[in-house]
mmCIF file of N, CA and C in Angstrom:
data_model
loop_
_atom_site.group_PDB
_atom_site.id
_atom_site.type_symbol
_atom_site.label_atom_id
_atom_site.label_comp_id
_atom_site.label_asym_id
_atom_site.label_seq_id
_atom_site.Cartn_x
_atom_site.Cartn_y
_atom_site.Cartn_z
ATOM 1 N N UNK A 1 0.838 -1.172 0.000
ATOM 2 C CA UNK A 1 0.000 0.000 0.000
ATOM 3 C C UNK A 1 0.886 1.240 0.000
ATOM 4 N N UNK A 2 0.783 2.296 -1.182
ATOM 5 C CA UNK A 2 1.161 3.659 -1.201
ATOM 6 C C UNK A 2 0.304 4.216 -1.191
ATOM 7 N N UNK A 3 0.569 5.337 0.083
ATOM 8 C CA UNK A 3 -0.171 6.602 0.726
ATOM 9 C C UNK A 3 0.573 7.888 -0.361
ATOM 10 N N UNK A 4 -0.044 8.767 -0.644
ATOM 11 C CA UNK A 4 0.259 10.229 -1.127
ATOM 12 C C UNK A 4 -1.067 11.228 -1.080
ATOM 13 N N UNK A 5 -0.659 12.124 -0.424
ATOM 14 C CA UNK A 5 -1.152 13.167 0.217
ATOM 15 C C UNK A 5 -1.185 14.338 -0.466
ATOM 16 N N UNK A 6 -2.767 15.323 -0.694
ATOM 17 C CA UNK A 6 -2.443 16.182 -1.534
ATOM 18 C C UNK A 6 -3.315 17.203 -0.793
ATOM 19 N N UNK A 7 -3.336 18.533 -0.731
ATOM 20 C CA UNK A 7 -4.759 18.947 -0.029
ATOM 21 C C UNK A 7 -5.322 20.104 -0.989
ATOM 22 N N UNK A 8 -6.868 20.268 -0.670
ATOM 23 C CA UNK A 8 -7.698 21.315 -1.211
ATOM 24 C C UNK A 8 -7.972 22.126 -0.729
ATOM 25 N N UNK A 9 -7.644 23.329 -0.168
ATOM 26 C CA UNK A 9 -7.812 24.144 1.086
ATOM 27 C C UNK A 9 -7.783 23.515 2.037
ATOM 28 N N UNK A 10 -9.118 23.201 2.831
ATOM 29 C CA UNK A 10 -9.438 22.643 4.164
ATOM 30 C C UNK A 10 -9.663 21.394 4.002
ATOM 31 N N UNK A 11 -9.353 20.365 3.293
ATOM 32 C CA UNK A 11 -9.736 19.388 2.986
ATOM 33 C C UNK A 11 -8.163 18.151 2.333
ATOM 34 N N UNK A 12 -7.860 17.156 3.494
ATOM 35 C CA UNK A 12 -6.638 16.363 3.018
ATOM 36 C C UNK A 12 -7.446 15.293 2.193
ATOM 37 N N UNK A 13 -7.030 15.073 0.964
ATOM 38 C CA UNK A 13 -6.901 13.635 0.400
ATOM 39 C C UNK A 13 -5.774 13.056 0.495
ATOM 40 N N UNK A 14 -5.876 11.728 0.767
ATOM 41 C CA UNK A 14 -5.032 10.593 0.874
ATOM 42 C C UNK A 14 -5.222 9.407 -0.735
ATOM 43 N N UNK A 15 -4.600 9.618 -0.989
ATOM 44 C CA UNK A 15 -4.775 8.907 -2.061
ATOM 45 C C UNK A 15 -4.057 7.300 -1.706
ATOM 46 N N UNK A 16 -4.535 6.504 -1.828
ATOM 47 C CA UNK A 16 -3.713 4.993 -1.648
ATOM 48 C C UNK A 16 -3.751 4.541 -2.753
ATOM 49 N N UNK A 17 -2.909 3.338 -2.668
ATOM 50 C CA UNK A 17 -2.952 2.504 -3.854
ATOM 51 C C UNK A 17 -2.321 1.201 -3.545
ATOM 52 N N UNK A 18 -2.351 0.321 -4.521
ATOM 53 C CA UNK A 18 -2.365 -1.335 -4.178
ATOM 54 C C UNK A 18 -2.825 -2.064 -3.728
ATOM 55 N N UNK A 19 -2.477 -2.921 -2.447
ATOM 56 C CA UNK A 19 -3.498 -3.752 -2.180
ATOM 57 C C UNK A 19 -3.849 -2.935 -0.474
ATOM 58 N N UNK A 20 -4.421 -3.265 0.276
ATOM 59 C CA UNK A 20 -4.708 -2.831 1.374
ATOM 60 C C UNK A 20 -4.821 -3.909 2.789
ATOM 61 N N UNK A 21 -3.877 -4.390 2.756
ATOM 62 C CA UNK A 21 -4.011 -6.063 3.894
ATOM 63 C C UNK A 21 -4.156 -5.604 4.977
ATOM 64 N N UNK A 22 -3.311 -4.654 5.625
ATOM 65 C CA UNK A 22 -3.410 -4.030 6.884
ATOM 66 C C UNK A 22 -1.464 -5.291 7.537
ATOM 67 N N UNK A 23 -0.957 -5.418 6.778
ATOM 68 C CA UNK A 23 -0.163 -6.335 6.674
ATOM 69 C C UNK A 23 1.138 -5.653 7.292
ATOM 70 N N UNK A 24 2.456 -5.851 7.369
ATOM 71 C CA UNK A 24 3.321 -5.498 7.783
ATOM 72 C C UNK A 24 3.465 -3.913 8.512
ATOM 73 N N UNK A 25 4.197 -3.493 7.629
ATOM 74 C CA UNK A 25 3.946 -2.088 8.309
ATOM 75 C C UNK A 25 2.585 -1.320 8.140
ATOM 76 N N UNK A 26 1.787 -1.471 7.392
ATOM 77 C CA UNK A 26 0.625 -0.645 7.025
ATOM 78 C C UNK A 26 0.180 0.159 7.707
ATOM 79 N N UNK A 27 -0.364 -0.619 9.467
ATOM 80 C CA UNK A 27 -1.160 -0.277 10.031
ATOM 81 C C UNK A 27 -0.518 1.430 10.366
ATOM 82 N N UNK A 28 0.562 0.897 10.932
ATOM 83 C CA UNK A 28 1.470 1.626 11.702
ATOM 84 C C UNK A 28 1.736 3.211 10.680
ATOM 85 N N UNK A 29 2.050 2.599 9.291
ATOM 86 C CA UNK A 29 2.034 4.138 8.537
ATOM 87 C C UNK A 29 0.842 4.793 8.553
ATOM 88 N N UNK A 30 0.261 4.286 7.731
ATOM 89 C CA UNK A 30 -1.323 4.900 8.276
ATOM 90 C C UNK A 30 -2.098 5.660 9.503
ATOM 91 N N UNK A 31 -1.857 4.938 10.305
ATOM 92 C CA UNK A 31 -1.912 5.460 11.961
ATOM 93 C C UNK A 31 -1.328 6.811 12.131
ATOM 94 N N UNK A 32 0.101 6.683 11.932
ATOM 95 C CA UNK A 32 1.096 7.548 11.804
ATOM 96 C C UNK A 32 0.916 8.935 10.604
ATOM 97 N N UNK A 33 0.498 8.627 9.353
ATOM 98 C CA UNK A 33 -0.173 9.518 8.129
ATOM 99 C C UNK A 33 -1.139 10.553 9.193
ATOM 100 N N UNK A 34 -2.323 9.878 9.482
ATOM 101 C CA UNK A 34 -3.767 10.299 9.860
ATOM 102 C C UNK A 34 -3.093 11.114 11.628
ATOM 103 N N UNK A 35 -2.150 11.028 12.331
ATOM 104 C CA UNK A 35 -2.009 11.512 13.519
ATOM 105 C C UNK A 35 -0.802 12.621 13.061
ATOM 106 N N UNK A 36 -0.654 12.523 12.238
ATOM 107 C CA UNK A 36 0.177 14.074 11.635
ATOM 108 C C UNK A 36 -0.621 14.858 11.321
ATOM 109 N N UNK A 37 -1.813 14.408 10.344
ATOM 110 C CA UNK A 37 -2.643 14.967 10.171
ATOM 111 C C UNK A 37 -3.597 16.032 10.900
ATOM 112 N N UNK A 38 -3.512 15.042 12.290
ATOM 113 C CA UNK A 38 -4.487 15.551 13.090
ATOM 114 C C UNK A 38 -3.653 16.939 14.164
ATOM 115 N N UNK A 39 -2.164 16.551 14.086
ATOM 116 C CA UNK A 39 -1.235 17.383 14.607
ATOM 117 C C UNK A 39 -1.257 18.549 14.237
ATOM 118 N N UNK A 40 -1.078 18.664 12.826
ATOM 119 C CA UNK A 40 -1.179 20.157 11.590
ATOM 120 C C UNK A 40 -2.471 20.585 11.606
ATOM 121 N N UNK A 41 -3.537 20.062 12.146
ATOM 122 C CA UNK A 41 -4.997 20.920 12.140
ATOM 123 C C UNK A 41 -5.344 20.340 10.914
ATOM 124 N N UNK A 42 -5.088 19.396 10.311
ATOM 125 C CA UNK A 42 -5.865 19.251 9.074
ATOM 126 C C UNK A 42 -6.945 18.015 9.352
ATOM 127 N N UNK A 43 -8.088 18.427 9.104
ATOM 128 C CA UNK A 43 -8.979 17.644 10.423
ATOM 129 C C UNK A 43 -9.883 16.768 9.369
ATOM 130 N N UNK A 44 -9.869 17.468 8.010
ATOM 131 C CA UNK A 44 -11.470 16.949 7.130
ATOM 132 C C UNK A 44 -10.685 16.209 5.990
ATOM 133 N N UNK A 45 -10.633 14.700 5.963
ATOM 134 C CA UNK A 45 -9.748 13.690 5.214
ATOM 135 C C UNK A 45 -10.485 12.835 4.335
ATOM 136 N N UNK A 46 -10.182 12.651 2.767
ATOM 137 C CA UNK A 46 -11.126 12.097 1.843
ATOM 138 C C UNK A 46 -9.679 10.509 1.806
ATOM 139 N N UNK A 47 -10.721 9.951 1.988
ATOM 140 C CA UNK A 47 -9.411 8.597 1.090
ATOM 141 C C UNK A 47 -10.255 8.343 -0.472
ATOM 142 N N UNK A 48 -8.696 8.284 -0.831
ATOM 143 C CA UNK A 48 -9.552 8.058 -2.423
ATOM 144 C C UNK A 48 -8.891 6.792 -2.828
ATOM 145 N N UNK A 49 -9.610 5.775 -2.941
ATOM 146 C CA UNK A 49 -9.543 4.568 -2.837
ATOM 147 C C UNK A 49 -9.655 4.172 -4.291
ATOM 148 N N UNK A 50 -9.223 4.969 -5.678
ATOM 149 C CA UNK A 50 -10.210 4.720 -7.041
ATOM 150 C C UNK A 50 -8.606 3.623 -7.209
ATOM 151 N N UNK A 51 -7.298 3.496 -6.995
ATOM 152 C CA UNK A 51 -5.908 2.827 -6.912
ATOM 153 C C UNK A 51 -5.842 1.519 -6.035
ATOM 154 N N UNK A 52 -7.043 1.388 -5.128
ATOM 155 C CA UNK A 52 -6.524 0.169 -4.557
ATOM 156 C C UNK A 52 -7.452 -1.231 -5.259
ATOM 157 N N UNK A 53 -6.563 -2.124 -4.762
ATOM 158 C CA UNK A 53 -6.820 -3.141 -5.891
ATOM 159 C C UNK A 53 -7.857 -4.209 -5.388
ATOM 160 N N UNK A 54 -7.470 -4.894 -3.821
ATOM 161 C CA UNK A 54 -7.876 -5.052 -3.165
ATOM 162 C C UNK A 54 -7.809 -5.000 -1.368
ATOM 163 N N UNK A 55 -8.920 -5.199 -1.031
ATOM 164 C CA UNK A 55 -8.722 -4.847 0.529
ATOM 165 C C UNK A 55 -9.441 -5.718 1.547
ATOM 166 N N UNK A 56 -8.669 -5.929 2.702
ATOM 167 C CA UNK A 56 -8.939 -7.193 3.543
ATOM 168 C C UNK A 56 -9.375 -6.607 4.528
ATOM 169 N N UNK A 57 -9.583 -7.398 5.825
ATOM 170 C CA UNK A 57 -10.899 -7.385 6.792
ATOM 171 C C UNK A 57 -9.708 -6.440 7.661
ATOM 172 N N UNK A 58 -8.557 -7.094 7.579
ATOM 173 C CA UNK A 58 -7.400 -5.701 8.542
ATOM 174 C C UNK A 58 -7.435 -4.565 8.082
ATOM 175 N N UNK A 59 -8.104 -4.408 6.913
ATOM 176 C CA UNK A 59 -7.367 -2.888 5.793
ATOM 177 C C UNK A 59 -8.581 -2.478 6.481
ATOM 178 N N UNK A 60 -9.624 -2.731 6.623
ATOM 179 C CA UNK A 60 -11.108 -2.226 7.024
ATOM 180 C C UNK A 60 -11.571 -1.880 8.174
ATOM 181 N N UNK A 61 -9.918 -2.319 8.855
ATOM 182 C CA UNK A 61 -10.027 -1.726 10.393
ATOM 183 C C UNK A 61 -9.154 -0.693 10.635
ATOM 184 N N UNK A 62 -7.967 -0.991 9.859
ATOM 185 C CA UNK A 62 -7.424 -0.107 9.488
ATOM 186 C C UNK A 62 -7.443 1.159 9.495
ATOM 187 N N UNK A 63 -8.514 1.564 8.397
ATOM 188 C CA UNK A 63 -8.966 2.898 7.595
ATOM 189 C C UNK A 63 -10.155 3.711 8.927
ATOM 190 N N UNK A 64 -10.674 2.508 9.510
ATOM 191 C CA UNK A 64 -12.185 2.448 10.527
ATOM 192 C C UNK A 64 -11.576 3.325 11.894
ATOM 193 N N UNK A 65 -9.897 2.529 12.069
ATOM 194 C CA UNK A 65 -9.270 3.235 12.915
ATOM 195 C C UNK A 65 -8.227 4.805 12.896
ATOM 196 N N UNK A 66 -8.300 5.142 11.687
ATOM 197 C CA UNK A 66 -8.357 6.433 10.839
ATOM 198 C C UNK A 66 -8.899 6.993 11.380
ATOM 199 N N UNK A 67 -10.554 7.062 11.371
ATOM 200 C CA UNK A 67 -11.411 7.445 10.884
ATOM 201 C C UNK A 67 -11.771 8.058 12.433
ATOM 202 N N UNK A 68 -11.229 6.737 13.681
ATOM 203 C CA UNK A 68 -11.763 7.106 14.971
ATOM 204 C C UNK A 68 -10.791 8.279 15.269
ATOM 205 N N UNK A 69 -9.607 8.084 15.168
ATOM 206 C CA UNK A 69 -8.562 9.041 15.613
ATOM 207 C C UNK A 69 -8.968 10.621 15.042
ATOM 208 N N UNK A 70 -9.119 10.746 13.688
ATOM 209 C CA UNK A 70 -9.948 12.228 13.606
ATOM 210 C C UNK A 70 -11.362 12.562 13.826
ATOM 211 N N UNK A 71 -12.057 11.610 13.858
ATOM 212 C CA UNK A 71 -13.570 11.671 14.705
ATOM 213 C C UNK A 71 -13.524 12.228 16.368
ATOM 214 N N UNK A 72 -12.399 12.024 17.286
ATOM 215 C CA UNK A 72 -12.357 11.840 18.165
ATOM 216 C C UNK A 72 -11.396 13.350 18.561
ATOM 217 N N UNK A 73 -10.837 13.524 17.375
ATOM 218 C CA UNK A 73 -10.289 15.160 17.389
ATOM 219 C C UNK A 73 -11.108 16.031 16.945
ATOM 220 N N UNK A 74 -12.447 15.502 16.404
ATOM 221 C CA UNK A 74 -13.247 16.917 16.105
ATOM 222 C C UNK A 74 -13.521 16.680 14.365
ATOM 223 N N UNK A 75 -12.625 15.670 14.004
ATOM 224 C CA UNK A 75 -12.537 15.814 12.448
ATOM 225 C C UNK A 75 -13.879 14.565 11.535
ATOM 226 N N UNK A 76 -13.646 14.376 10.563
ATOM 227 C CA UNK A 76 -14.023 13.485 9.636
ATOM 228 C C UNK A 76 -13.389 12.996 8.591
ATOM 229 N N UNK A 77 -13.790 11.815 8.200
ATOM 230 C CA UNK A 77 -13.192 11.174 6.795
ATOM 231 C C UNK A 77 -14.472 10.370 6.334
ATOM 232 N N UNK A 78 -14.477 10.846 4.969
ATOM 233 C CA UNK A 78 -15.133 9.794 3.998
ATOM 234 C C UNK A 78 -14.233 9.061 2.963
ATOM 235 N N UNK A 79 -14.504 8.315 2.519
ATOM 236 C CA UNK A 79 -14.271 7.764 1.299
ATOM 237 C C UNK A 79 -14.861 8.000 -0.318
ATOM 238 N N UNK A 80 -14.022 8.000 -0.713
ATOM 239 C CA UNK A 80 -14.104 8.536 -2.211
ATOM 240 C C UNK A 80 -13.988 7.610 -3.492
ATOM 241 N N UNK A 81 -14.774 7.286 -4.398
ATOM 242 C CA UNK A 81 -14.384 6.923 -5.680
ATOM 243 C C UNK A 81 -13.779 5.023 -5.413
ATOM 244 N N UNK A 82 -14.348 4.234 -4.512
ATOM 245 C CA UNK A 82 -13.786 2.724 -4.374
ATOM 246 C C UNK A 82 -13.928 2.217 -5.394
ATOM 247 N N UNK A 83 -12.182 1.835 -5.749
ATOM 248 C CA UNK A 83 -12.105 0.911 -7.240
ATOM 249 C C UNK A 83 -13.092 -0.054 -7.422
ATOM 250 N N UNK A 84 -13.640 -0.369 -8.644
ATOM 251 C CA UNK A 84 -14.560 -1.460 -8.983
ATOM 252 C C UNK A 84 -14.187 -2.804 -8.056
ATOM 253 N N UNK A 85 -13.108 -3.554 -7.955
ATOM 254 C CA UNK A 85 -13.128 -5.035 -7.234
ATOM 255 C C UNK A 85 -13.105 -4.375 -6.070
ATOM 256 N N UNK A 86 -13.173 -3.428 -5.248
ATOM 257 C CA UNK A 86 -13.399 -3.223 -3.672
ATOM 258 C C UNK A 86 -14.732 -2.567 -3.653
ATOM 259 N N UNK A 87 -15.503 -2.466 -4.425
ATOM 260 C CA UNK A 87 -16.822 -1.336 -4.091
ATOM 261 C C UNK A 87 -17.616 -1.911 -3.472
ATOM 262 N N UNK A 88 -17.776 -3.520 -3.851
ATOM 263 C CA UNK A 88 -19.257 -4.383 -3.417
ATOM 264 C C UNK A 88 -18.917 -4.865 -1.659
ATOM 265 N N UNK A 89 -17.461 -4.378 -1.028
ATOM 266 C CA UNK A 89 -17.381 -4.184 -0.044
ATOM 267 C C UNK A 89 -17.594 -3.267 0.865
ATOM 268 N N UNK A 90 -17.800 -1.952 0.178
ATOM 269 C CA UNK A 90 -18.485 -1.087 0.955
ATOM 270 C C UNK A 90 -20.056 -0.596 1.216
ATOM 271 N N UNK A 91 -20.450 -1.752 -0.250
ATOM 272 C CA UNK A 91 -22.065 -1.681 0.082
ATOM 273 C C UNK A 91 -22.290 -2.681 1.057
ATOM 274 N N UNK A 92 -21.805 -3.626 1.160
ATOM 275 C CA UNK A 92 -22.400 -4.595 2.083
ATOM 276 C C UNK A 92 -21.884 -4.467 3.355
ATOM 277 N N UNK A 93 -20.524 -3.478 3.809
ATOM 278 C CA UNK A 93 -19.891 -3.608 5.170
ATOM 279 C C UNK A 93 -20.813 -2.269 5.545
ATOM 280 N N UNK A 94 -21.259 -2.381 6.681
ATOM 281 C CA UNK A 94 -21.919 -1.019 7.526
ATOM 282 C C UNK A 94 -20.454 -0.372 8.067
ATOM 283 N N UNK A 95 -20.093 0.070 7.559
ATOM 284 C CA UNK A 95 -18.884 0.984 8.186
ATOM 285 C C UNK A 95 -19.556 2.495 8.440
ATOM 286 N N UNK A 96 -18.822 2.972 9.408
ATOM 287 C CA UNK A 96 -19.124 4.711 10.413
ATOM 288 C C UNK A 96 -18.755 5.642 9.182
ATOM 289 N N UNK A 97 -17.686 5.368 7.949
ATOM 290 C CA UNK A 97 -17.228 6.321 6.960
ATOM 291 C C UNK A 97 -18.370 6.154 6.032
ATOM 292 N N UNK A 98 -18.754 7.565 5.789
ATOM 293 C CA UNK A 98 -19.408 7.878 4.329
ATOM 294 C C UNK A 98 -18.688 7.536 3.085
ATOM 295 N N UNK A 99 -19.232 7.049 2.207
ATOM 296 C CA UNK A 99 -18.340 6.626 1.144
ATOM 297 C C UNK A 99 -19.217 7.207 -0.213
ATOM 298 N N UNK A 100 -18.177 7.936 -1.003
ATOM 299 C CA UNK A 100 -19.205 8.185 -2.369
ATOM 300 C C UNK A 100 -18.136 8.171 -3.480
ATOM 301 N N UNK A 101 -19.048 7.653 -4.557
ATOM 302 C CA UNK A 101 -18.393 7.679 -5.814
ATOM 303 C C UNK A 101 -17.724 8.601 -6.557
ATOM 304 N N UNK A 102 -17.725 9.749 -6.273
ATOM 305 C CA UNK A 102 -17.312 10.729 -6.636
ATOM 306 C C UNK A 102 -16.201 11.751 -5.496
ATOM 307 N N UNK A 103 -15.242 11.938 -5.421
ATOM 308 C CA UNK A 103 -13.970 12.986 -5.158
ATOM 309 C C UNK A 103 -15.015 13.957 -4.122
ATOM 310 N N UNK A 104 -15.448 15.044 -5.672
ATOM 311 C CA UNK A 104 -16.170 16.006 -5.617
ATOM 312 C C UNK A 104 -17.026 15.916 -4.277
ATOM 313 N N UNK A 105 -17.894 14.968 -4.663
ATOM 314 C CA UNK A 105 -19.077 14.761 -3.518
ATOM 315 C C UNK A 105 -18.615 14.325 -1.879
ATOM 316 N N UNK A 106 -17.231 13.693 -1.893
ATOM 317 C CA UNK A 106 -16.543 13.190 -0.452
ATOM 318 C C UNK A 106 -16.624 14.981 0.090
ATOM 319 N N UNK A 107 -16.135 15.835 -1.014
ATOM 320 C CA UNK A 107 -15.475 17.292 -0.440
ATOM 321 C C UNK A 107 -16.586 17.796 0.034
ATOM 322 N N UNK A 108 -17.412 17.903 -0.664
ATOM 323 C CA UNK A 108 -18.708 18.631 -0.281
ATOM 324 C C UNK A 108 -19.105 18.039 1.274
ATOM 325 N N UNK A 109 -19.586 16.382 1.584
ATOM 326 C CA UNK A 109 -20.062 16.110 2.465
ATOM 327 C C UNK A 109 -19.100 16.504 4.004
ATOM 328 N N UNK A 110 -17.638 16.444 3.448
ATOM 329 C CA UNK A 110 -16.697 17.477 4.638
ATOM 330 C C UNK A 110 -16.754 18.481 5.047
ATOM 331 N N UNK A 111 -17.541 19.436 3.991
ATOM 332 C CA UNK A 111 -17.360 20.806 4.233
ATOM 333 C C UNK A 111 -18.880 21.163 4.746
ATOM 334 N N UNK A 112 -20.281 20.171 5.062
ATOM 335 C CA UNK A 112 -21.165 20.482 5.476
ATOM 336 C C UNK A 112 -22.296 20.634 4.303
ATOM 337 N N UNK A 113 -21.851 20.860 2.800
ATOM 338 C CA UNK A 113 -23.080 20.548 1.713
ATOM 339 C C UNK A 113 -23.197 19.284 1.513
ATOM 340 N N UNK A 114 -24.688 19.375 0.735
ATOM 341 C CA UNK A 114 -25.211 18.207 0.259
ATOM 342 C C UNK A 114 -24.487 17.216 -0.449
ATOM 343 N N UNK A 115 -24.402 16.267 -0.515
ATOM 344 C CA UNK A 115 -23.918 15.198 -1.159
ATOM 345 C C UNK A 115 -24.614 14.436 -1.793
#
């Protein structure tokens, strides 16, 4: 899994890519990505998931545990754009992250518009 980081004003995307196991180091970068994040004030985080290939039941705790660490600072994360072989996992997993097909629409639901 490669993390790269880009931002839109008030708004970090994380872009990943490859597979997502939650496997060797993963957890730990990730963890580490999202608590810098939360260090610099950058609080409202899109993952854009349109690069990963596939993703396992660790990657899903993973991202879940993301998600608590800026929830718990005040922040949010949705998900953005899930590649075709990972999508039919986010319809069927009840996960706490909003997830939408579109970039655009993750930004909006961060910033308080409609989605």
């Amino acid at each position: 899994m490669d993390i790269h980081q880009s931002n839109l004003d008030d708004v970090t995307i994380l872009h990943l890519s490859g597979d997502v196991w939650g496997k060797s180091d993963e957890p730990e970068k990730f963890r580490a990505t999202v608590e810098q994040l939360v260090t610099d004030g950058k609080l409202q985080v899109v993952l854009n998931l349109s690069q990963v290939s596939l993703i396992s039941s660790v990657g899903l705790g993973m991202l879940i545990s993301g998600y608590k660490i800026l929830n718990g600072s005040g922040g949010n994360m949705a998900i953005a754009q899930p590649s075709d072989p990972i999508k039919p996992v986010f319809r069927v997993f009840e996960s706490p992250i909003q997830c939408f097909d579109a970039e655009d629409d993750a930004i909006a639901f961060l910033r308080g518009g409609a989605a």
